[in-house]
mmCIF file of the C-alpha atoms, coordinates in Angstrom:
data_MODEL
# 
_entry.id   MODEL 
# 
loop_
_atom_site.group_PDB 
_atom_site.id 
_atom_site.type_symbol 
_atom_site.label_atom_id 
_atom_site.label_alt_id 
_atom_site.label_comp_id 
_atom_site.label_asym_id 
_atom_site.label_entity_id 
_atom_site.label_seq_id 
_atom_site.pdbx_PDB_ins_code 
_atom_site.Cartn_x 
_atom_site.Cartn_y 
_atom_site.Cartn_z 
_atom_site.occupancy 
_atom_site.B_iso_or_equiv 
_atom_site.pdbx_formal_charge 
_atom_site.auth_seq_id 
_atom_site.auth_comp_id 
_atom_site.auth_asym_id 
_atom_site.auth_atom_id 
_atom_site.pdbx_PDB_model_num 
ATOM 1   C CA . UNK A 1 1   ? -14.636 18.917  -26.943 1.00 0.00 ? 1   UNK A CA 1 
ATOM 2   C CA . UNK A 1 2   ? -12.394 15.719  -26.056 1.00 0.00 ? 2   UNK A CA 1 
ATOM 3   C CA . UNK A 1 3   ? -9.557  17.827  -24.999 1.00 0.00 ? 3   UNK A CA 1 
ATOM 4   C CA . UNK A 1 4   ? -11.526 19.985  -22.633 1.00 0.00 ? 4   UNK A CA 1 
ATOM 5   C CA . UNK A 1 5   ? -12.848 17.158  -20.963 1.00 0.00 ? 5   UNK A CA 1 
ATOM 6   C CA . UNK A 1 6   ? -10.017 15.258  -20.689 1.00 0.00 ? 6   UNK A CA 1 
ATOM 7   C CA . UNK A 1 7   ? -8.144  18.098  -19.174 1.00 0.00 ? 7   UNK A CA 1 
ATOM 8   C CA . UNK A 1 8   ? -11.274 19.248  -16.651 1.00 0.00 ? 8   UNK A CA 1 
ATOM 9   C CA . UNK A 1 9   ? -11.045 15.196  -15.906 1.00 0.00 ? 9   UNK A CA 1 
ATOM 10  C CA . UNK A 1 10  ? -7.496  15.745  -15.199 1.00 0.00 ? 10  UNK A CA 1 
ATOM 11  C CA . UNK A 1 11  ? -7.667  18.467  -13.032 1.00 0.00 ? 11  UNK A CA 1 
ATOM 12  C CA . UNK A 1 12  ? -10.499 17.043  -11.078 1.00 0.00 ? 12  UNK A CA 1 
ATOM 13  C CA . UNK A 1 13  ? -7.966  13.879  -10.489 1.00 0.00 ? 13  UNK A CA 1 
ATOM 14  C CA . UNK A 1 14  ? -5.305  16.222  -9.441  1.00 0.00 ? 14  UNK A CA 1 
ATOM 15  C CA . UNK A 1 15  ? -7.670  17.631  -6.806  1.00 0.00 ? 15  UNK A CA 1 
ATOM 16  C CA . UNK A 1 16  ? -8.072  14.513  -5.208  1.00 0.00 ? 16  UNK A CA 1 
ATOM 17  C CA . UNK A 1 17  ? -5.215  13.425  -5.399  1.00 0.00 ? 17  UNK A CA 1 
ATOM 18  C CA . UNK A 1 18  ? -3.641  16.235  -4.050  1.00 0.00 ? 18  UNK A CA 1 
ATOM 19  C CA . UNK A 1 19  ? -6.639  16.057  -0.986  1.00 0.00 ? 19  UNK A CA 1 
ATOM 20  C CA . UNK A 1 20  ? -5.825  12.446  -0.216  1.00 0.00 ? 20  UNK A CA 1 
ATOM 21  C CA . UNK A 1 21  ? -2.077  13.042  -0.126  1.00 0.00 ? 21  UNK A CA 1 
ATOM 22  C CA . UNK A 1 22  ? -2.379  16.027  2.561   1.00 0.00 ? 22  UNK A CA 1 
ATOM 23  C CA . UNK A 1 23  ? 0.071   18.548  0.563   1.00 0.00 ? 23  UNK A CA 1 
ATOM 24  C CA . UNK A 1 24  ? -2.629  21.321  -0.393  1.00 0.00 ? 24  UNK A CA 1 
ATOM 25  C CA . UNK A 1 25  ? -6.479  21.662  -0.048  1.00 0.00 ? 25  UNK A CA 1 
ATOM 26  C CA . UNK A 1 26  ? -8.063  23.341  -2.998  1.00 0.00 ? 26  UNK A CA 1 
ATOM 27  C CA . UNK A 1 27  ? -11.054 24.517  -1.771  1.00 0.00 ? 27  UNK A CA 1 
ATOM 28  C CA . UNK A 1 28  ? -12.673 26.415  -5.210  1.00 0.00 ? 28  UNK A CA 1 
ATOM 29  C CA . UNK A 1 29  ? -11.987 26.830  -8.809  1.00 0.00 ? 29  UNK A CA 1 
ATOM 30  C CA . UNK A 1 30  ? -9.215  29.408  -10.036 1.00 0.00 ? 30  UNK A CA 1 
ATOM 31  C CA . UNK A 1 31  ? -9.935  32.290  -7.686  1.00 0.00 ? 31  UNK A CA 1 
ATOM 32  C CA . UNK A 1 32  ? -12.110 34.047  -11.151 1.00 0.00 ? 32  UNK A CA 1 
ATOM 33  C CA . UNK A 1 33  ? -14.849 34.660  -8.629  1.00 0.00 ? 33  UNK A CA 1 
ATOM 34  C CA . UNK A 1 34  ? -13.056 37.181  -6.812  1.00 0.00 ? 34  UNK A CA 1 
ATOM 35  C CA . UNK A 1 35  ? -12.381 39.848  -9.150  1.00 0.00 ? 35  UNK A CA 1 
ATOM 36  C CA . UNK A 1 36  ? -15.687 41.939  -9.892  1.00 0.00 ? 36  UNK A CA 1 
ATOM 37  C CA . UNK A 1 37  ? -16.657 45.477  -10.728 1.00 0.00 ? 37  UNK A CA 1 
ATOM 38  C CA . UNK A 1 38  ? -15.833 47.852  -8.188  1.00 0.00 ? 38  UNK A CA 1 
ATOM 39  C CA . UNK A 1 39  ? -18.144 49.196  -6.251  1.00 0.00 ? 39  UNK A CA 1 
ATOM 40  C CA . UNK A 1 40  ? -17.800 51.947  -4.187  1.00 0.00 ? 40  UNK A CA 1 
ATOM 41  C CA . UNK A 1 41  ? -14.074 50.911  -2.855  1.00 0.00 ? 41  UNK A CA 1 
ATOM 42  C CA . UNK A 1 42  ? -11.080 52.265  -4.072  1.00 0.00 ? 42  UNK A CA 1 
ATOM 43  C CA . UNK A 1 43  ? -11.097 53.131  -7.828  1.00 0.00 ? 43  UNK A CA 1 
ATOM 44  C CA . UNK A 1 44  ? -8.076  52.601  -10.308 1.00 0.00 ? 44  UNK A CA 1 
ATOM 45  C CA . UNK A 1 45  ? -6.510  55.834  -11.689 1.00 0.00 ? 45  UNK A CA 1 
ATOM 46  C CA . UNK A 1 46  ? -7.822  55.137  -15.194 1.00 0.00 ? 46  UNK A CA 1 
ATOM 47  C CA . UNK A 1 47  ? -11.779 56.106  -15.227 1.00 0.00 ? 47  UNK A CA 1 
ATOM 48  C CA . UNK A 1 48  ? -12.466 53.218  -17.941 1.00 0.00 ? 48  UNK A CA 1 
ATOM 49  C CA . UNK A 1 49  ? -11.073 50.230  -15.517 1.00 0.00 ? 49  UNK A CA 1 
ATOM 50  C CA . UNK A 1 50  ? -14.272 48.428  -14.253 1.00 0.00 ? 50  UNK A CA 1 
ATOM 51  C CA . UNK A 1 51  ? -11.714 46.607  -11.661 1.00 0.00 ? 51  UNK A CA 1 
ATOM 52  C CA . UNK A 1 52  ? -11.015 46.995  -7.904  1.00 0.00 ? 52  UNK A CA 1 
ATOM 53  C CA . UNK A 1 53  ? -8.192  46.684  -5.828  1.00 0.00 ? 53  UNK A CA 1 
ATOM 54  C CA . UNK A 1 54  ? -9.830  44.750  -2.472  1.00 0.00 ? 54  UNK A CA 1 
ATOM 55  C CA . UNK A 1 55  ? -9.639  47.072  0.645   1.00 0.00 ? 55  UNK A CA 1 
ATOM 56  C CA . UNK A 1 56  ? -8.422  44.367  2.922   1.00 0.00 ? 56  UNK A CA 1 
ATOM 57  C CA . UNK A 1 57  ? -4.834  43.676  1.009   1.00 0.00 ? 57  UNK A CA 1 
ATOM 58  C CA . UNK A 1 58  ? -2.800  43.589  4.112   1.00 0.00 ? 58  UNK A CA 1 
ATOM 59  C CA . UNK A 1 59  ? 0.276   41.293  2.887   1.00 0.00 ? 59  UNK A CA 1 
ATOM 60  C CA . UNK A 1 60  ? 0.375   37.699  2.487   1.00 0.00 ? 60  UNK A CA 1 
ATOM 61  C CA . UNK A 1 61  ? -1.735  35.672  5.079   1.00 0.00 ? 61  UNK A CA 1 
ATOM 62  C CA . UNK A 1 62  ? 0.268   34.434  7.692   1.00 0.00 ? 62  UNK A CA 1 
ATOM 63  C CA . UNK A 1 63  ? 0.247   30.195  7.382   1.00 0.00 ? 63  UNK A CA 1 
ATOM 64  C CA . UNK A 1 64  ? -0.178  27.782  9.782   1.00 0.00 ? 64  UNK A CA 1 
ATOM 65  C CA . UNK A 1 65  ? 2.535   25.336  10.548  1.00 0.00 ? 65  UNK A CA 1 
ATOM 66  C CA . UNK A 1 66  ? 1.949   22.238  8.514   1.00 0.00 ? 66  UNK A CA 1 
ATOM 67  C CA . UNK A 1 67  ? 0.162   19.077  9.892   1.00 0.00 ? 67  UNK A CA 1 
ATOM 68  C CA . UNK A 1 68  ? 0.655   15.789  9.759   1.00 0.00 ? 68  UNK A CA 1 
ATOM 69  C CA . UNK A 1 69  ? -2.165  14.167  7.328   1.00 0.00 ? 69  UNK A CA 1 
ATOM 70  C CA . UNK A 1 70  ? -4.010  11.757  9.648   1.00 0.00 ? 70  UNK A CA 1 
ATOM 71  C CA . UNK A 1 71  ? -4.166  9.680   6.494   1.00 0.00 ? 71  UNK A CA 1 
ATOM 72  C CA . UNK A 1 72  ? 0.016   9.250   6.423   1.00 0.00 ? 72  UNK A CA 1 
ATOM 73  C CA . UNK A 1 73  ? -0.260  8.810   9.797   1.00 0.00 ? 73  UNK A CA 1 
ATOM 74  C CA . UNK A 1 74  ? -2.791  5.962   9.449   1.00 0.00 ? 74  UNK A CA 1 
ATOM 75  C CA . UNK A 1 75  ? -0.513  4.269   6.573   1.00 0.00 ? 75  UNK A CA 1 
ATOM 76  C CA . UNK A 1 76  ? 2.413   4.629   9.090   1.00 0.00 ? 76  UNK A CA 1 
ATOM 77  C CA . UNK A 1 77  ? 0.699   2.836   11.859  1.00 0.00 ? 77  UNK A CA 1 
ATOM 78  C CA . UNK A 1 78  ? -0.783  -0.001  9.449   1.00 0.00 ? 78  UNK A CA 1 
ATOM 79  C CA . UNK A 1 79  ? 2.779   -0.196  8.590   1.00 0.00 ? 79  UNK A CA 1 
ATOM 80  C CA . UNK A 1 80  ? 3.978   -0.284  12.143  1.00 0.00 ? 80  UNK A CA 1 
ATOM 81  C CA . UNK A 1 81  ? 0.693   -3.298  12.754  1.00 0.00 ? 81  UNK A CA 1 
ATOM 82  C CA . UNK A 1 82  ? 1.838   -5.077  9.676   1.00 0.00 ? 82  UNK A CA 1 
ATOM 83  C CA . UNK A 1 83  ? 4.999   -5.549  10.957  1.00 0.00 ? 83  UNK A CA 1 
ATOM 84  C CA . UNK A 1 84  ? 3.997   -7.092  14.031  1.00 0.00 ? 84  UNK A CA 1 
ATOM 85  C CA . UNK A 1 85  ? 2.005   -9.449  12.860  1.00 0.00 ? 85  UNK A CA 1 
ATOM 86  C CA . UNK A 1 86  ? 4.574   -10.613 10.118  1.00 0.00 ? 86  UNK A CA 1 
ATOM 87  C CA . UNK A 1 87  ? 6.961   -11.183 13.304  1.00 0.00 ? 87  UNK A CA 1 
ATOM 88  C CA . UNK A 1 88  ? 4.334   -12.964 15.356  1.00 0.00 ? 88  UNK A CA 1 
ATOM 89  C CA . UNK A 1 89  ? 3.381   -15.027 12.078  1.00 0.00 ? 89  UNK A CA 1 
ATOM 90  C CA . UNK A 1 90  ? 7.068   -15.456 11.819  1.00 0.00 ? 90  UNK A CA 1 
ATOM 91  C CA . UNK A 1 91  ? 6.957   -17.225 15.296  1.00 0.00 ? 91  UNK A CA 1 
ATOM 92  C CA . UNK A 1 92  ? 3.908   -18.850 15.058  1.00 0.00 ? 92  UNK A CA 1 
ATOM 93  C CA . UNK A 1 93  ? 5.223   -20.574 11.437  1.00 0.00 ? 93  UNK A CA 1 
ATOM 94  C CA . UNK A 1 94  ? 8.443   -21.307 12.866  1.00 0.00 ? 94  UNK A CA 1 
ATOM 95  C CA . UNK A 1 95  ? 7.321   -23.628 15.618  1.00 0.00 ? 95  UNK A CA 1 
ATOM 96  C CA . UNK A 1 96  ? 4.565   -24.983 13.251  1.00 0.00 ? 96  UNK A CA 1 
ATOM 97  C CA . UNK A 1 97  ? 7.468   -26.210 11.208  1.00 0.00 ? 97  UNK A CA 1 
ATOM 98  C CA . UNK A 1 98  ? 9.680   -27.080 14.362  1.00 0.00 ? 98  UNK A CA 1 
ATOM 99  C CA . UNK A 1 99  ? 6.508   -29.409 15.353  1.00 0.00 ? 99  UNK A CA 1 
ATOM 100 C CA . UNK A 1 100 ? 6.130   -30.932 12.250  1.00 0.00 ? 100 UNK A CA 1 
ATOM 101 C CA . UNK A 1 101 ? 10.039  -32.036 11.864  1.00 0.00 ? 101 UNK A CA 1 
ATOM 102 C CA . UNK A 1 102 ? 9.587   -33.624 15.389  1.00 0.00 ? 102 UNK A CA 1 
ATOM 103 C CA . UNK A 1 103 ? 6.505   -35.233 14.566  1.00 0.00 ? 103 UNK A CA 1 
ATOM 104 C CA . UNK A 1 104 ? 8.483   -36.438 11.484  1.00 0.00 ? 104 UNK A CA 1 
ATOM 105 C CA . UNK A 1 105 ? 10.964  -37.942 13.324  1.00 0.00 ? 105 UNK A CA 1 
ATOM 106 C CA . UNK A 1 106 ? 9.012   -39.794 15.835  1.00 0.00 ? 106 UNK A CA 1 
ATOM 107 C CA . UNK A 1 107 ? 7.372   -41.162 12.813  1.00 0.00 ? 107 UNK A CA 1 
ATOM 108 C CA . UNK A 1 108 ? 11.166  -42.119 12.035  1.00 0.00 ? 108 UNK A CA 1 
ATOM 109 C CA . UNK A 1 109 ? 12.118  -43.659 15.334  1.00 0.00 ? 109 UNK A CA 1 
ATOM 110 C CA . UNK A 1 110 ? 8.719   -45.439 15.041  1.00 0.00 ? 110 UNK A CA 1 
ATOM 111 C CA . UNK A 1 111 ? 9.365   -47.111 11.680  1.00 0.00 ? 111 UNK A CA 1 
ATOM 112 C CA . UNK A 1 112 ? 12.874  -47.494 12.876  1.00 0.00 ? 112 UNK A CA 1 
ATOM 113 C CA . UNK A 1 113 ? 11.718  -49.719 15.823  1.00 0.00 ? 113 UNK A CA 1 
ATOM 114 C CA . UNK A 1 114 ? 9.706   -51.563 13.546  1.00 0.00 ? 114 UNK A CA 1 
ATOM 115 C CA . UNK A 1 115 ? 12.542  -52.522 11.093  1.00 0.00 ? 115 UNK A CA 1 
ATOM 116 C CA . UNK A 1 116 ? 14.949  -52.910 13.757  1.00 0.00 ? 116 UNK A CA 1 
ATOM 117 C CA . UNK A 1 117 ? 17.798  -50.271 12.610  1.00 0.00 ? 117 UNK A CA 1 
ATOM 118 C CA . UNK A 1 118 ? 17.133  -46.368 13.905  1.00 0.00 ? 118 UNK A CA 1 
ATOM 119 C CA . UNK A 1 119 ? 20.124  -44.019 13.025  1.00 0.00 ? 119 UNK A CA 1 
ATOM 120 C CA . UNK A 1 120 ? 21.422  -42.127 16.236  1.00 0.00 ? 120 UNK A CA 1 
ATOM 121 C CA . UNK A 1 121 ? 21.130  -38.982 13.972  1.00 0.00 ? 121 UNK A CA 1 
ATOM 122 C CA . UNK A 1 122 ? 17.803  -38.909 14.512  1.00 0.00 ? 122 UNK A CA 1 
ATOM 123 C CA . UNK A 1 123 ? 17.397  -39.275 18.085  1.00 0.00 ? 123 UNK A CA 1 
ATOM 124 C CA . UNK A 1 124 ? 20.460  -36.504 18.078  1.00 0.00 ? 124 UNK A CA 1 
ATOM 125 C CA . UNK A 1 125 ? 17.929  -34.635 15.674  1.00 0.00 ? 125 UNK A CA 1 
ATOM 126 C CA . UNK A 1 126 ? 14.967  -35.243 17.932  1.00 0.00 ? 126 UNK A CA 1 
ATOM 127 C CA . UNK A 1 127 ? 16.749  -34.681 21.242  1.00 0.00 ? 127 UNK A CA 1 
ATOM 128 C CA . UNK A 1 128 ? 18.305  -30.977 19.394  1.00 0.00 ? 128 UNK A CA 1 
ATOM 129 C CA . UNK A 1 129 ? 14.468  -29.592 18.608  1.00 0.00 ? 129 UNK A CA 1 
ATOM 130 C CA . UNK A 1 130 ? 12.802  -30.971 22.538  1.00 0.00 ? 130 UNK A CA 1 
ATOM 131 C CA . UNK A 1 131 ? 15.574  -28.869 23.523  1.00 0.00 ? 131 UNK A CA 1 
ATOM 132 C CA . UNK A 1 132 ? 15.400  -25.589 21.427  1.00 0.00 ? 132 UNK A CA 1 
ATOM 133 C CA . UNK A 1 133 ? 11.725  -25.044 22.721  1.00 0.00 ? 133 UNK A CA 1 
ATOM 134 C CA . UNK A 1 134 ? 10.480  -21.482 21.740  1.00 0.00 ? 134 UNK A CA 1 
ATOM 135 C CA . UNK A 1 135 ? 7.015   -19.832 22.180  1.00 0.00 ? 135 UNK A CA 1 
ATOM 136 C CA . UNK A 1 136 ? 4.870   -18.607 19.486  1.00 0.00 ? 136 UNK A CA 1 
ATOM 137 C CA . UNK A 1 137 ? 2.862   -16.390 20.777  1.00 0.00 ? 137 UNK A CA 1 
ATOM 138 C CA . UNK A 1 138 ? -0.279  -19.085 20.672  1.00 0.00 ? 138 UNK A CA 1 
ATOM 139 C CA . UNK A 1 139 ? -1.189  -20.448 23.497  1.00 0.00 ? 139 UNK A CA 1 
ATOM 140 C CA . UNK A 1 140 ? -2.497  -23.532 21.059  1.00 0.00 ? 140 UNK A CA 1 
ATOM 141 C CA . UNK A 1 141 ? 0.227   -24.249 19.421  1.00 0.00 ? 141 UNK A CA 1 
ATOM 142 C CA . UNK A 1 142 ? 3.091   -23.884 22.665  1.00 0.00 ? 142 UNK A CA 1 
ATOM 143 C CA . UNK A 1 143 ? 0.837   -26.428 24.415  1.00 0.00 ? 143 UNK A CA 1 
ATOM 144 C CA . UNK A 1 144 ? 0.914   -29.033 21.178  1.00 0.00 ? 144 UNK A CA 1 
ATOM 145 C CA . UNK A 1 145 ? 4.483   -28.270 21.133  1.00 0.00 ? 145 UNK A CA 1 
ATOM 146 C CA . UNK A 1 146 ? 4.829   -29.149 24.645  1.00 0.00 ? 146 UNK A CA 1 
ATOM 147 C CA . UNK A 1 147 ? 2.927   -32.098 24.179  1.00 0.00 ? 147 UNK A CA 1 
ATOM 148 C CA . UNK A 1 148 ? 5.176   -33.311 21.096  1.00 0.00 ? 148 UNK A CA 1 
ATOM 149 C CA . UNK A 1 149 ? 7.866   -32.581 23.322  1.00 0.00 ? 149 UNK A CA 1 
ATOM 150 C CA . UNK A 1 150 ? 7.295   -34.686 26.112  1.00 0.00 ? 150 UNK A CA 1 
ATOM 151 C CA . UNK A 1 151 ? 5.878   -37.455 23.725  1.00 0.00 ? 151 UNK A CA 1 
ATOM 152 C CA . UNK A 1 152 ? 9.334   -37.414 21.760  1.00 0.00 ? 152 UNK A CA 1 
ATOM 153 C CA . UNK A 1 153 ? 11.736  -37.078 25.743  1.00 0.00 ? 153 UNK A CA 1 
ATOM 154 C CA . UNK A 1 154 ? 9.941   -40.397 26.673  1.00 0.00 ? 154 UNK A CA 1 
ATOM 155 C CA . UNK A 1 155 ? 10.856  -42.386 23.234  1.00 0.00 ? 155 UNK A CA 1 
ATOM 156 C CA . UNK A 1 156 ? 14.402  -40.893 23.300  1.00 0.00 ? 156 UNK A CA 1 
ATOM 157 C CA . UNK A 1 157 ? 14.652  -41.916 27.288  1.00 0.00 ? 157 UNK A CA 1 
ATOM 158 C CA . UNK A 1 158 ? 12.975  -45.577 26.223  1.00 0.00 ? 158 UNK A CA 1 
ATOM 159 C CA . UNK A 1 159 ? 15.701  -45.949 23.852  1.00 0.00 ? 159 UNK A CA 1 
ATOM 160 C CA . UNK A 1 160 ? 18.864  -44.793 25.814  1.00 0.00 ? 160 UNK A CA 1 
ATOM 161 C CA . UNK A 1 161 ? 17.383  -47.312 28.737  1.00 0.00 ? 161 UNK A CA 1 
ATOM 162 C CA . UNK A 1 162 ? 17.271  -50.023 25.771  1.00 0.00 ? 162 UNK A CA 1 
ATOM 163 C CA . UNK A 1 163 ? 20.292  -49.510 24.472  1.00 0.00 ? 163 UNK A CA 1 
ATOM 164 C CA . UNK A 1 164 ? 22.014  -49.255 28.098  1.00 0.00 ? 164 UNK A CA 1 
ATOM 165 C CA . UNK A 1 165 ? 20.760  -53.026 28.862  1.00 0.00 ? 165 UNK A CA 1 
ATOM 166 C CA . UNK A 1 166 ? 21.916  -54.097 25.769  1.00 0.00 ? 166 UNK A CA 1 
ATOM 167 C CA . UNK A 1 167 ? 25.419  -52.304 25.290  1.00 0.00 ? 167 UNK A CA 1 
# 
């Protein structure tokens, strides 16, 4: 009893399986249903045969070409989506992180001012990322970007103009 259902459970797997992958449709059981006691068509030589030959045995059915499953060509274009979404994610958490180091180092330059010594490097840092401006892709973000930008030209402008009077 466990064997035949765990085989009819197998077979009813491989059905769907096979349906979801596109390679065959199985549309009944094991073709039984079409062999059946003849009746009136063309009789087998032997008188105590009960089976017929079907009248309509013309060859082998001519197939169609084979299709693309629409469900491979769904996966392919979630695929193809997927991928353009990683690259505008890509862009979008590069200049996040290109934001955040120039935040970081106006936060530098700013405690810098305060204790009186600021490093060139990071005004050389600073002046390297207003420079390399890229766009995301989010209209947000570019204009925060822009605004960090101009926020971090003024300071390093402020400072050259210092350190001209001085030097």
């Amino acid at each position: 009893m466990f064997r035949q259902t765990a085989c009819q459970s197998r077979i009813s797997w491989m059905r769907r399986a096979i349906l979801r992958d596109g390679i065959m449709r199985i549309l009944g059981g094991n073709g039984a249903n079409q062999i059946g006691k003849a009746s009136g068509g063309k009789r087998a030589q032997s008188t105590s045969s009960s089976f017929s030959v079907p009248q309509e045995t013309g060859g082998a059915k001519q197939t169609s070409g084979t299709m693309q499953s629409s469900a491979l060509h769904d996966v392919s274009s979630l695929l193809a989506l997927q991928g353009v979404d990683d690259a505008l994610h890509g862009r979008r958490k590069k200049a996040v992180r290109r934001g955040n180091k120039m935040l970081d180092l106006l936060e530098e330059v700013r405690m810098g001012l305060l204790a009186g010594t600021l490093p060139r490097s990071v005004l050389t840092q600073l002046e390297r990322l207003v420079t390399e401006q890229e766009k995301s892709g989010d209209a947000r973000i570019d204009e925060l970007l822009s605004e960090i930008g101009l926020r971090a030209q003024v300071e390093i402008a402020k400072l050259d103009q210092n350190r001209k009077a001085m030097g």
